[in-house]
XYZ file of C-alpha atoms in Angstrom:
654
model
C 50.707 -53.250 70.762
C 51.335 -52.154 67.561
C 53.372 -54.618 65.527
C 55.985 -53.058 62.907
C 56.600 -55.189 59.701
C 53.448 -57.009 60.379
C 51.720 -58.286 57.190
C 52.538 -57.932 53.568
C 54.579 -54.767 52.740
C 52.441 -53.545 49.777
C 55.203 -51.322 48.435
C 57.743 -54.240 48.124
C 54.762 -56.734 46.765
C 53.715 -53.993 43.835
C 57.277 -53.270 43.341
C 58.650 -56.520 43.431
C 61.945 -55.809 44.417
C 63.189 -58.098 47.080
C 66.931 -58.124 47.147
C 69.920 -55.619 46.896
C 71.318 -57.115 43.629
C 67.479 -56.591 42.262
C 67.643 -53.188 43.250
C 70.906 -52.223 41.850
C 69.727 -53.591 38.741
C 66.538 -50.921 38.960
C 68.853 -48.116 39.826
C 71.255 -49.030 36.811
C 68.058 -49.090 34.339
C 66.209 -46.187 35.537
C 68.861 -43.491 36.629
C 71.810 -41.747 34.811
C 75.159 -41.506 35.783
C 74.884 -38.040 37.807
C 71.688 -39.389 39.946
C 73.180 -42.757 40.242
C 75.917 -41.359 41.548
C 74.092 -39.014 44.199
C 72.464 -41.960 45.232
C 75.259 -44.184 46.064
C 75.567 -41.920 49.295
C 72.653 -43.803 50.556
C 74.160 -46.856 51.977
C 71.122 -47.790 54.281
C 69.612 -51.362 52.784
C 66.187 -50.905 53.455
C 65.933 -47.300 51.938
C 67.698 -48.595 49.192
C 64.967 -51.319 48.727
C 62.101 -48.915 49.380
C 63.570 -46.567 46.863
C 63.821 -49.147 44.223
C 60.463 -50.767 44.616
C 58.882 -47.161 44.391
C 60.635 -46.756 41.099
C 59.590 -50.239 39.972
C 55.969 -49.433 41.007
C 55.497 -46.037 39.401
C 57.652 -46.406 36.097
C 58.671 -42.712 35.914
C 60.835 -41.597 32.576
C 63.128 -40.066 34.894
C 64.635 -40.160 38.400
C 65.885 -37.019 40.176
C 67.858 -37.108 43.416
C 67.371 -34.118 45.645
C 70.754 -33.478 48.006
C 69.555 -30.067 48.960
C 72.143 -28.597 47.012
C 71.592 -25.174 46.090
C 71.691 -26.413 42.613
C 69.113 -29.162 43.158
C 66.552 -26.952 44.671
C 66.838 -24.598 41.941
C 66.429 -27.464 39.608
C 63.065 -28.062 41.339
C 61.859 -24.506 41.316
C 62.420 -23.916 37.311
C 60.691 -27.539 36.961
C 57.828 -26.236 38.745
C 57.444 -23.060 36.513
C 58.115 -24.732 33.609
C 55.658 -27.371 34.121
C 52.698 -24.965 34.854
C 52.786 -26.232 38.718
C 53.417 -22.749 40.054
C 53.552 -19.312 38.254
C 55.500 -16.465 39.070
C 54.043 -13.600 40.943
C 55.042 -9.834 41.259
C 57.400 -9.918 43.986
C 60.602 -11.770 43.364
C 60.616 -15.217 44.673
C 57.083 -15.485 44.930
C 54.831 -18.001 43.140
C 51.222 -19.185 43.422
C 49.835 -22.634 42.993
C 46.190 -23.663 42.218
C 44.623 -27.197 43.434
C 42.035 -28.487 41.621
C 38.826 -27.097 42.936
C 37.742 -30.462 44.461
C 41.113 -30.879 46.024
C 41.101 -27.835 48.472
C 41.681 -29.445 51.770
C 42.285 -32.447 53.548
C 40.134 -35.359 51.923
C 39.209 -36.811 55.239
C 36.767 -39.473 53.496
C 39.711 -40.784 51.153
C 42.368 -41.157 54.236
C 42.677 -44.218 55.472
C 44.905 -46.378 57.884
C 45.899 -49.540 56.233
C 45.132 -52.317 59.050
C 45.885 -56.188 59.607
C 43.044 -58.138 60.653
C 42.114 -57.682 64.046
C 44.043 -54.592 64.564
C 42.578 -51.917 66.410
C 42.516 -48.038 64.947
C 41.004 -45.051 66.394
C 37.487 -44.808 66.465
C 37.752 -41.536 64.969
C 39.672 -42.746 61.915
C 39.129 -44.656 58.640
C 40.760 -47.802 58.150
C 41.144 -50.049 55.405
C 41.928 -53.852 55.427
C 45.545 -54.568 53.745
C 44.435 -56.591 51.007
C 42.217 -53.822 49.907
C 44.798 -51.476 49.749
C 46.821 -53.854 48.056
C 44.329 -54.078 45.318
C 44.117 -50.020 45.117
C 48.171 -49.636 44.814
C 48.283 -52.139 42.148
C 45.407 -50.804 40.149
C 46.470 -47.215 40.268
C 49.903 -46.641 41.266
C 51.556 -49.299 39.230
C 52.822 -47.053 36.242
C 51.280 -43.834 37.549
C 54.459 -41.646 36.895
C 54.762 -43.025 33.218
C 55.931 -39.688 31.269
C 57.084 -38.094 34.459
C 59.955 -37.303 36.471
C 59.822 -39.054 40.063
C 61.939 -36.962 42.497
C 63.229 -38.489 45.877
C 64.749 -36.319 48.558
C 66.167 -37.487 52.643
C 64.798 -35.129 55.020
C 64.332 -34.923 59.031
C 61.534 -34.122 60.966
C 63.479 -31.758 63.140
C 67.030 -30.374 63.725
C 69.701 -32.959 62.789
C 70.601 -35.117 65.952
C 67.740 -34.214 68.250
C 66.407 -36.947 70.494
C 62.761 -36.835 68.987
C 63.643 -35.935 65.255
C 62.782 -38.786 62.815
C 64.171 -39.084 59.306
C 62.064 -39.685 55.864
C 62.100 -40.165 52.348
C 59.813 -38.157 50.131
C 59.350 -39.451 46.978
C 56.683 -37.534 44.400
C 56.375 -36.505 41.165
C 54.913 -32.809 41.739
C 57.613 -30.424 41.568
C 55.130 -28.152 43.554
C 55.000 -30.759 46.632
C 59.346 -30.579 46.070
C 59.721 -27.109 46.406
C 57.232 -27.155 49.437
C 59.218 -30.148 50.902
C 62.440 -27.916 50.782
C 60.720 -25.045 52.591
C 59.208 -26.729 55.213
C 61.796 -29.575 55.839
C 65.449 -29.882 56.709
C 66.906 -31.892 54.093
C 69.464 -34.573 55.587
C 71.062 -36.046 52.271
C 74.456 -35.930 53.865
C 73.237 -37.331 57.222
C 70.429 -39.651 56.217
C 72.003 -42.934 57.177
C 73.677 -41.708 60.500
C 70.182 -40.471 61.396
C 68.853 -43.971 60.649
C 71.276 -45.165 62.633
C 70.658 -42.814 65.550
C 66.731 -43.363 65.470
C 66.547 -46.559 64.175
C 63.486 -45.972 62.216
C 62.485 -43.927 59.334
C 59.372 -42.779 57.387
C 58.719 -43.582 53.421
C 56.316 -41.331 51.472
C 55.329 -42.085 48.017
C 53.235 -39.709 45.914
C 51.767 -38.973 42.449
C 49.177 -36.614 41.097
C 49.089 -38.669 38.097
C 46.851 -36.907 35.251
C 45.861 -34.239 37.914
C 42.268 -34.156 36.324
C 38.893 -33.295 38.091
C 37.631 -36.519 37.304
C 40.353 -38.502 39.102
C 39.798 -36.945 42.246
C 37.186 -39.173 43.674
C 39.658 -42.160 42.914
C 42.438 -39.992 45.252
C 43.594 -41.994 48.247
C 45.553 -41.283 51.262
C 46.761 -44.547 52.588
C 48.830 -44.613 55.764
C 50.445 -48.120 56.577
C 51.358 -48.324 59.907
C 53.162 -51.579 60.296
C 55.769 -50.547 57.316
C 55.815 -46.802 58.025
C 54.873 -45.988 54.702
C 52.388 -43.592 52.879
C 50.808 -43.674 49.669
C 48.734 -41.030 47.778
C 47.554 -40.387 44.434
C 45.364 -38.108 42.432
C 45.672 -35.193 44.586
C 48.218 -32.021 44.847
C 46.971 -30.089 48.214
C 49.923 -30.381 50.080
C 47.945 -31.486 53.150
C 47.292 -34.642 51.234
C 50.498 -34.947 49.286
C 53.204 -33.770 51.373
C 53.247 -36.628 53.865
C 56.354 -35.713 55.621
C 53.924 -33.386 57.389
C 50.314 -34.945 58.713
C 51.298 -38.459 57.259
C 54.563 -38.643 58.948
C 52.711 -37.091 62.281
C 50.319 -39.853 62.555
C 53.666 -42.402 62.271
C 55.407 -39.813 64.878
C 52.029 -40.175 67.256
C 51.821 -44.195 66.879
C 55.761 -44.122 67.583
C 55.523 -42.031 70.766
C 52.202 -43.662 72.103
C 53.614 -47.402 71.625
C 57.173 -47.462 72.014
C 58.144 -44.313 73.603
C 55.770 -44.355 76.894
C 56.867 -41.687 79.088
C 60.105 -40.736 76.889
C 58.513 -38.557 74.074
C 55.280 -37.054 72.614
C 54.306 -36.382 69.078
C 51.942 -33.258 69.053
C 50.040 -31.105 66.704
C 51.214 -27.751 68.833
C 52.806 -24.624 68.028
C 55.925 -23.641 70.008
C 56.650 -19.821 70.565
C 58.715 -18.164 73.669
C 57.224 -15.563 75.664
C 59.086 -12.785 77.608
C 58.500 -12.112 81.014
C 60.245 -9.429 83.753
C 64.046 -8.958 83.664
C 63.975 -10.366 79.981
C 63.139 -13.837 81.230
C 61.758 -16.249 78.155
C 59.365 -18.863 79.043
C 58.701 -21.446 76.378
C 54.942 -22.404 75.599
C 53.577 -25.319 73.476
C 49.682 -25.451 72.578
C 47.238 -27.499 70.609
C 44.207 -25.986 68.638
C 42.356 -27.011 65.502
C 42.576 -25.199 62.227
C 40.626 -22.204 62.660
C 41.365 -21.766 66.325
C 44.080 -18.920 66.397
C 47.085 -21.408 66.615
C 49.161 -19.512 64.270
C 48.227 -16.308 65.685
C 49.043 -17.560 69.002
C 52.535 -18.988 68.239
C 53.089 -15.616 66.252
C 52.031 -13.718 69.212
C 55.118 -14.944 70.973
C 58.370 -13.057 71.116
C 60.399 -15.918 70.177
C 58.695 -17.813 67.835
C 59.714 -21.437 67.043
C 57.047 -23.164 64.874
C 53.443 -22.935 64.360
C 51.902 -26.739 63.650
C 53.592 -29.664 64.884
C 56.183 -30.279 67.964
C 58.353 -33.465 68.841
C 58.742 -33.525 72.431
C 60.764 -35.440 75.124
C 61.547 -35.493 78.703
C 65.135 -34.630 79.052
C 67.295 -35.921 81.489
C 67.552 -32.816 83.741
C 63.650 -33.206 84.417
C 62.568 -30.674 81.982
C 60.219 -30.840 79.119
C 62.072 -30.314 75.829
C 60.515 -29.705 72.318
C 61.873 -29.025 68.702
C 59.961 -28.181 65.806
C 59.795 -31.200 63.127
C 59.493 -28.257 60.276
C 61.898 -25.425 59.494
C 58.899 -23.515 57.400
C 55.222 -22.658 57.488
C 52.615 -23.918 55.588
C 49.925 -21.726 57.061
C 45.971 -20.448 56.318
C 46.160 -17.080 55.248
C 42.395 -16.144 55.250
C 42.092 -13.408 57.837
C 45.573 -12.749 58.220
C 46.410 -9.024 58.130
C 48.390 -6.191 59.623
C 46.180 -5.420 62.667
C 46.781 -9.115 64.084
C 49.703 -10.401 62.354
C 52.254 -7.695 61.230
C 55.310 -10.060 61.358
C 53.758 -12.410 58.790
C 52.420 -9.571 56.998
C 55.801 -7.809 56.292
C 57.065 -11.300 54.424
C 53.841 -11.364 52.562
C 53.891 -7.674 51.348
C 57.739 -7.314 51.039
C 60.503 -8.327 49.254
C 62.995 -10.670 50.173
C 61.486 -14.091 51.437
C 60.576 -16.945 48.904
C 56.706 -17.679 49.302
C 54.428 -20.182 47.721
C 50.856 -18.932 47.752
C 48.146 -21.169 47.147
C 44.305 -21.064 46.243
C 44.342 -16.902 46.821
C 42.799 -14.472 44.526
C 45.436 -13.174 41.633
C 44.993 -9.864 40.188
C 45.852 -8.346 36.920
C 49.195 -7.042 38.383
C 50.150 -10.502 39.670
C 49.408 -9.574 42.830
C 47.930 -11.695 45.649
C 44.663 -10.936 47.742
C 42.747 -13.096 49.843
C 39.687 -12.787 52.567
C 40.226 -10.719 55.581
C 43.586 -9.200 54.635
C 42.346 -5.889 55.407
C 43.284 -3.999 51.887
C 40.572 -3.294 49.315
C 40.242 -6.401 47.101
C 40.674 -5.842 43.212
C 36.995 -5.909 40.966
C 38.218 -9.252 39.156
C 40.952 -11.722 39.230
C 41.695 -15.428 39.058
C 41.216 -17.724 41.813
C 40.892 -21.385 43.099
C 37.921 -21.679 40.469
C 39.314 -19.827 37.734
C 37.917 -16.344 36.669
C 36.738 -14.451 39.472
C 34.634 -10.848 39.672
C 32.869 -9.398 42.695
C 29.504 -10.699 42.917
C 30.411 -13.781 41.059
C 28.268 -17.053 42.437
C 28.291 -20.746 42.028
C 26.157 -23.099 40.538
C 23.458 -22.739 43.479
C 23.847 -19.091 43.917
C 25.939 -19.094 46.542
C 28.808 -16.179 46.385
C 32.283 -17.330 45.463
C 35.036 -16.118 47.907
C 37.771 -14.153 46.513
C 40.204 -16.881 47.876
C 39.599 -20.258 49.342
C 39.160 -20.591 53.255
C 41.780 -22.822 53.232
C 44.083 -20.703 51.138
C 47.925 -20.904 52.460
C 51.230 -19.601 52.372
C 54.685 -21.659 52.342
C 57.615 -19.887 53.533
C 60.639 -20.439 55.726
C 60.416 -19.441 59.551
C 63.429 -17.837 59.327
C 62.150 -14.892 56.939
C 59.770 -14.014 60.481
C 61.152 -11.340 62.290
C 60.391 -12.841 65.762
C 61.513 -16.169 64.805
C 64.657 -17.651 66.851
C 66.250 -19.339 64.235
C 69.550 -20.351 66.321
C 67.085 -21.780 69.214
C 64.875 -23.505 66.387
C 67.835 -24.997 64.755
C 69.294 -26.312 68.051
C 68.935 -30.423 68.337
C 68.849 -29.694 72.498
C 65.279 -28.033 71.732
C 63.533 -25.669 74.090
C 62.105 -26.103 77.495
C 58.607 -26.023 77.368
C 57.051 -24.997 80.361
C 53.602 -24.304 79.595
C 51.270 -26.311 77.521
C 48.146 -24.581 76.127
C 44.847 -26.254 74.469
C 41.992 -24.291 72.756
C 38.999 -24.905 70.474
C 36.123 -22.600 69.012
C 34.066 -21.926 71.882
C 31.635 -19.210 71.985
C 29.423 -19.699 75.249
C 31.199 -22.307 77.565
C 34.819 -22.172 78.656
C 36.707 -18.459 79.838
C 39.756 -17.467 77.968
C 42.373 -18.694 80.379
C 42.354 -21.725 83.016
C 45.187 -23.830 84.167
C 44.276 -27.347 85.578
C 45.421 -27.772 88.990
C 46.905 -31.729 88.340
C 48.664 -33.288 85.462
C 45.481 -35.383 85.366
C 43.123 -31.987 85.034
C 45.469 -31.034 82.096
C 45.460 -34.397 80.280
C 41.491 -33.723 80.376
C 41.627 -29.915 79.446
C 43.221 -31.688 76.106
C 40.595 -34.495 75.866
C 37.821 -32.009 75.963
C 38.511 -29.749 72.835
C 35.546 -28.871 70.911
C 35.457 -26.747 67.449
C 33.525 -25.711 64.695
C 34.687 -27.931 61.855
C 36.567 -25.547 59.427
C 37.865 -25.319 55.614
C 40.896 -27.744 56.101
C 38.771 -30.627 55.942
C 36.474 -31.618 53.123
C 32.905 -33.089 53.721
C 33.140 -32.460 57.487
C 30.637 -30.081 59.083
C 29.133 -28.541 62.358
C 30.388 -28.355 65.660
C 32.596 -31.606 66.903
C 34.866 -32.760 69.549
C 38.597 -32.620 68.623
C 40.381 -34.451 71.231
C 44.199 -32.550 71.964
C 43.305 -31.124 68.347
C 45.387 -34.285 67.298
C 42.198 -36.155 67.163
C 42.686 -36.561 63.156
C 46.118 -37.639 63.571
C 45.670 -40.351 66.436
C 45.772 -43.689 64.728
C 45.427 -45.932 67.456
C 42.534 -46.658 70.045
C 42.066 -43.254 71.753
C 42.101 -45.099 75.211
C 45.818 -46.001 74.641
C 46.553 -42.419 73.575
C 45.001 -41.001 76.449
C 46.807 -43.360 79.070
C 50.256 -42.561 77.442
C 49.161 -38.839 77.954
C 48.127 -39.209 81.846
C 51.405 -41.575 82.136
C 53.872 -39.110 80.171
C 52.216 -36.036 82.089
C 52.686 -37.638 85.593
C 56.201 -39.235 84.828
C 58.574 -38.961 87.832
C 61.014 -38.106 85.182
C 60.033 -34.588 85.516
C 61.828 -32.547 88.292
C 60.075 -30.407 90.455
C 60.224 -27.588 88.185
C 60.447 -28.935 84.965
C 56.802 -30.102 84.941
C 54.870 -28.061 82.469
C 51.413 -26.392 83.654
C 48.591 -27.175 81.386
C 46.080 -24.610 80.337
C 42.912 -24.153 78.286
C 42.554 -21.300 76.101
C 39.703 -19.990 74.477
C 39.581 -16.519 72.190
C 35.910 -17.162 70.863
C 33.521 -16.012 73.704
C 30.812 -13.778 72.366
C 28.663 -10.884 74.031
C 25.379 -12.453 73.192
C 26.711 -15.750 75.261
C 27.657 -13.378 78.407
C 24.552 -11.265 78.550
C 25.854 -8.633 75.999
C 24.859 -6.781 72.918
C 25.440 -7.947 69.725
C 27.009 -11.344 68.528
C 30.865 -10.311 68.202
C 33.858 -11.697 69.993
C 34.331 -10.461 73.647
C 37.931 -9.823 72.545
C 40.075 -9.453 69.676
C 43.390 -11.043 68.430
C 45.856 -8.546 70.277
C 44.416 -9.797 73.283
C 46.412 -13.045 73.104
C 49.332 -11.265 74.167
C 47.652 -10.817 77.651
C 46.659 -14.296 77.971
C 49.938 -15.553 77.235
C 51.761 -13.055 79.369
C 49.465 -13.937 82.390
C 50.279 -17.729 82.011
C 54.170 -16.797 81.592
C 53.933 -14.923 85.113
C 51.720 -17.957 86.634
C 54.163 -20.366 85.449
C 56.817 -18.738 87.260
C 55.273 -18.138 90.408
C 54.919 -14.463 89.992
C 50.943 -14.403 90.031
C 48.053 -15.881 92.246
C 45.171 -17.162 91.062
C 41.542 -18.069 91.766
C 40.822 -21.722 92.306
C 37.907 -23.159 90.731
C 36.360 -26.618 90.100
C 37.811 -26.671 86.650
C 41.302 -25.272 87.350
C 42.507 -21.587 88.083
C 41.539 -18.352 86.659
C 43.415 -15.088 86.865
C 42.846 -12.336 89.358
C 41.434 -8.780 87.788
C 44.164 -6.505 89.082
C 46.727 -8.585 87.180
C 45.015 -8.773 84.041
C 43.914 -5.135 84.309
C 48.297 -4.189 84.607
C 48.771 -6.501 81.805
C 46.239 -5.100 79.350
C 47.867 -1.846 79.727
C 51.641 -2.867 79.508
C 51.425 -5.340 76.880
C 48.798 -3.876 74.180
C 48.242 -0.360 76.069
C 44.460 -1.276 76.381
C 41.831 -0.425 79.293
C 40.078 -3.489 80.753
C 37.058 -2.547 82.570
C 36.000 -4.994 85.479
C 32.549 -5.473 83.867
C 34.405 -7.300 81.016
C 36.569 -9.236 83.288
C 33.285 -10.404 84.613
C 32.044 -11.618 81.456
C 35.165 -13.236 80.558
C 35.622 -15.267 83.752
C 32.000 -16.005 85.349
C 31.452 -19.466 84.962
C 27.999 -20.581 83.459
C 27.533 -23.556 85.201
C 25.149 -24.951 83.123
C 26.775 -24.756 80.008
C 30.244 -26.362 81.608
C 28.248 -29.413 83.177
C 26.400 -30.010 79.280
C 30.061 -29.832 78.134
C 31.310 -32.543 80.435
C 28.123 -34.781 79.922
C 28.900 -34.610 76.250
C 32.110 -35.508 76.765
C 31.438 -38.633 79.214
C 28.859 -39.540 76.918
C 31.141 -39.490 73.909
C 34.286 -41.322 75.789
C 31.488 -43.725 77.197
C 30.998 -45.609 74.007
C 34.704 -45.938 73.172
C 36.541 -49.152 74.629
C 39.805 -48.812 76.956
C 39.301 -45.100 78.047
C 41.133 -44.612 81.525
C 38.790 -44.248 84.229
C 40.905 -41.567 85.636
C 39.250 -39.568 82.715
C 35.635 -40.053 84.036
C 36.870 -39.621 87.676
C 37.932 -35.975 86.884
C 34.759 -35.415 85.041
C 32.773 -36.365 88.064
C 34.956 -34.350 90.366
C 34.476 -31.264 88.355
C 30.681 -31.690 88.098
C 30.676 -32.000 92.000
C 32.087 -28.816 92.605
C 30.372 -26.999 90.174
C 26.775 -28.552 91.290
C 28.197 -27.046 94.693
C 28.757 -23.669 93.430
C 25.503 -23.664 91.681
C 24.040 -24.641 94.856
C 25.813 -21.786 96.666
C 25.475 -18.910 94.016
C 23.227 -20.036 91.402
C 23.551 -21.199 87.655
C 26.335 -18.172 87.172
C 28.641 -17.645 89.273
C 30.916 -14.482 89.099
C 34.605 -14.263 89.602
C 34.437 -12.452 93.329
C 32.022 -15.096 94.298
C 34.581 -17.740 93.155
C 37.274 -16.025 95.103
C 34.987 -16.854 98.459
C 35.010 -20.371 97.506
């Protein structure tokens, strides 16, 4: 069990502020009258000590308290332009930010959990002993904000008052980071003390980009202090490394759910979206997918979009699974976003009205942004993440430089997207989730949809995600296992996390109709892998509406399915009808057969890959291996009866 407040509090040790009277002295010395008055609203003693220690450690020239007022937010926007962290673009309220070329994605190899002696962390995570982390913070963060402004804000990771929402303090010297925070999170300055009292915890995040020079990036570090719910981030600006309200605090929320809220709450790397069924019925989905695997596309394919990245979930007293989006905005990858696949998002990006921060895209001479896969003719020249760009430009190794970085992003309010249900997204009661999906990037093994027959099989679907590494992670290559798509953010041992998942989805707190179904999704099967011609995908982006549409019907008992050893798959006639109704597309039986035939040897190889990998971890629940064994037995029986490729009509025979 993780122990909170165990070991030296690094922020308090380096800051040196131990008492409230010492904190008051720090505030009076460093804050002007206006900001001192604003800070007086925050009465929570622990929060005031955290803030005082951050000021004493970082030694800023000026301290600004962001109350979330229109005036304060406008001040932050103006500073970001004045300080050169953002530049105005052609469309009103659109700006662009460029991270350093070395700082374009999560710095995986420079991200660590701070651990106490003997404390276990995930085998897939990096950790650093508390003493080493203390030495780094003392060396690099003491005085890191000299000559700079420290901005301090109070945010909620979810609608104020939601059961699973967790308040947090954000502290940074970057106006871009704070501008992003105001688009992505709910400022709860007025309600902060009450939210801390309700939840019993809060998170603290301290960041400074320092001089923001390429030579400093090797010294960049992102630390998560699990015992004290405090993050530290230095010498970088990419929001995934610096806006630690996001993935840094998501890690803490996972910790909190896993150890202290078992069978009560989950913190997931999931979208939330609503899909309409017959008679105007709306069924809510939550789904996980690693970056680059269709997560945002799936979220926005819904009829009532709620969120694209994170979900805080809990079992309500009525036995339903409820979820809220801890964010109110999107920090989304823009590569391959285009009118064909993402019309709702494109309307925001290409029309006036919304506030948008672009990052690491191509900007032409007219201050218009472009990106790889936008579906529009690219300019001959422009400026991007590495400086001046022209068609045909190569790097020092002769490799073509793309017009935009593969991890180029846009930050905007969810409410700007026309299919976003803002009223429900801001409801602290959350939405009732009836379907949970897990998907990866799988070219040759799993079908487009399959539904777990039991909660245990559902947990195993999540535990078995694989994906190709993407541009969101610097220094990571190749195909990799990505359990639950939450793997980079699981702080503790995987066995503990998995046990919490088994217990949660088998909980007797669920009502008969409240327990969600759990399904796998796969958009990346290729013709080549299924006996077709060419290497292209078997489907296209718009097919997502069909797969979600079938799951909506199945979850409500409106269609039957074919049972297989890996779960339930759709019947052809139901899909044929949905393809016509949803996207006006013919769906030949030959394509259905390619989609849903089981390639037994491929699935068995996948099971063996997972079994071998999990066999190296300590404390993995036996139930995982039992499910793998049960599936293997069923698949081998099918292979003996029908051969290595089993068609849907054969599966229907049993």
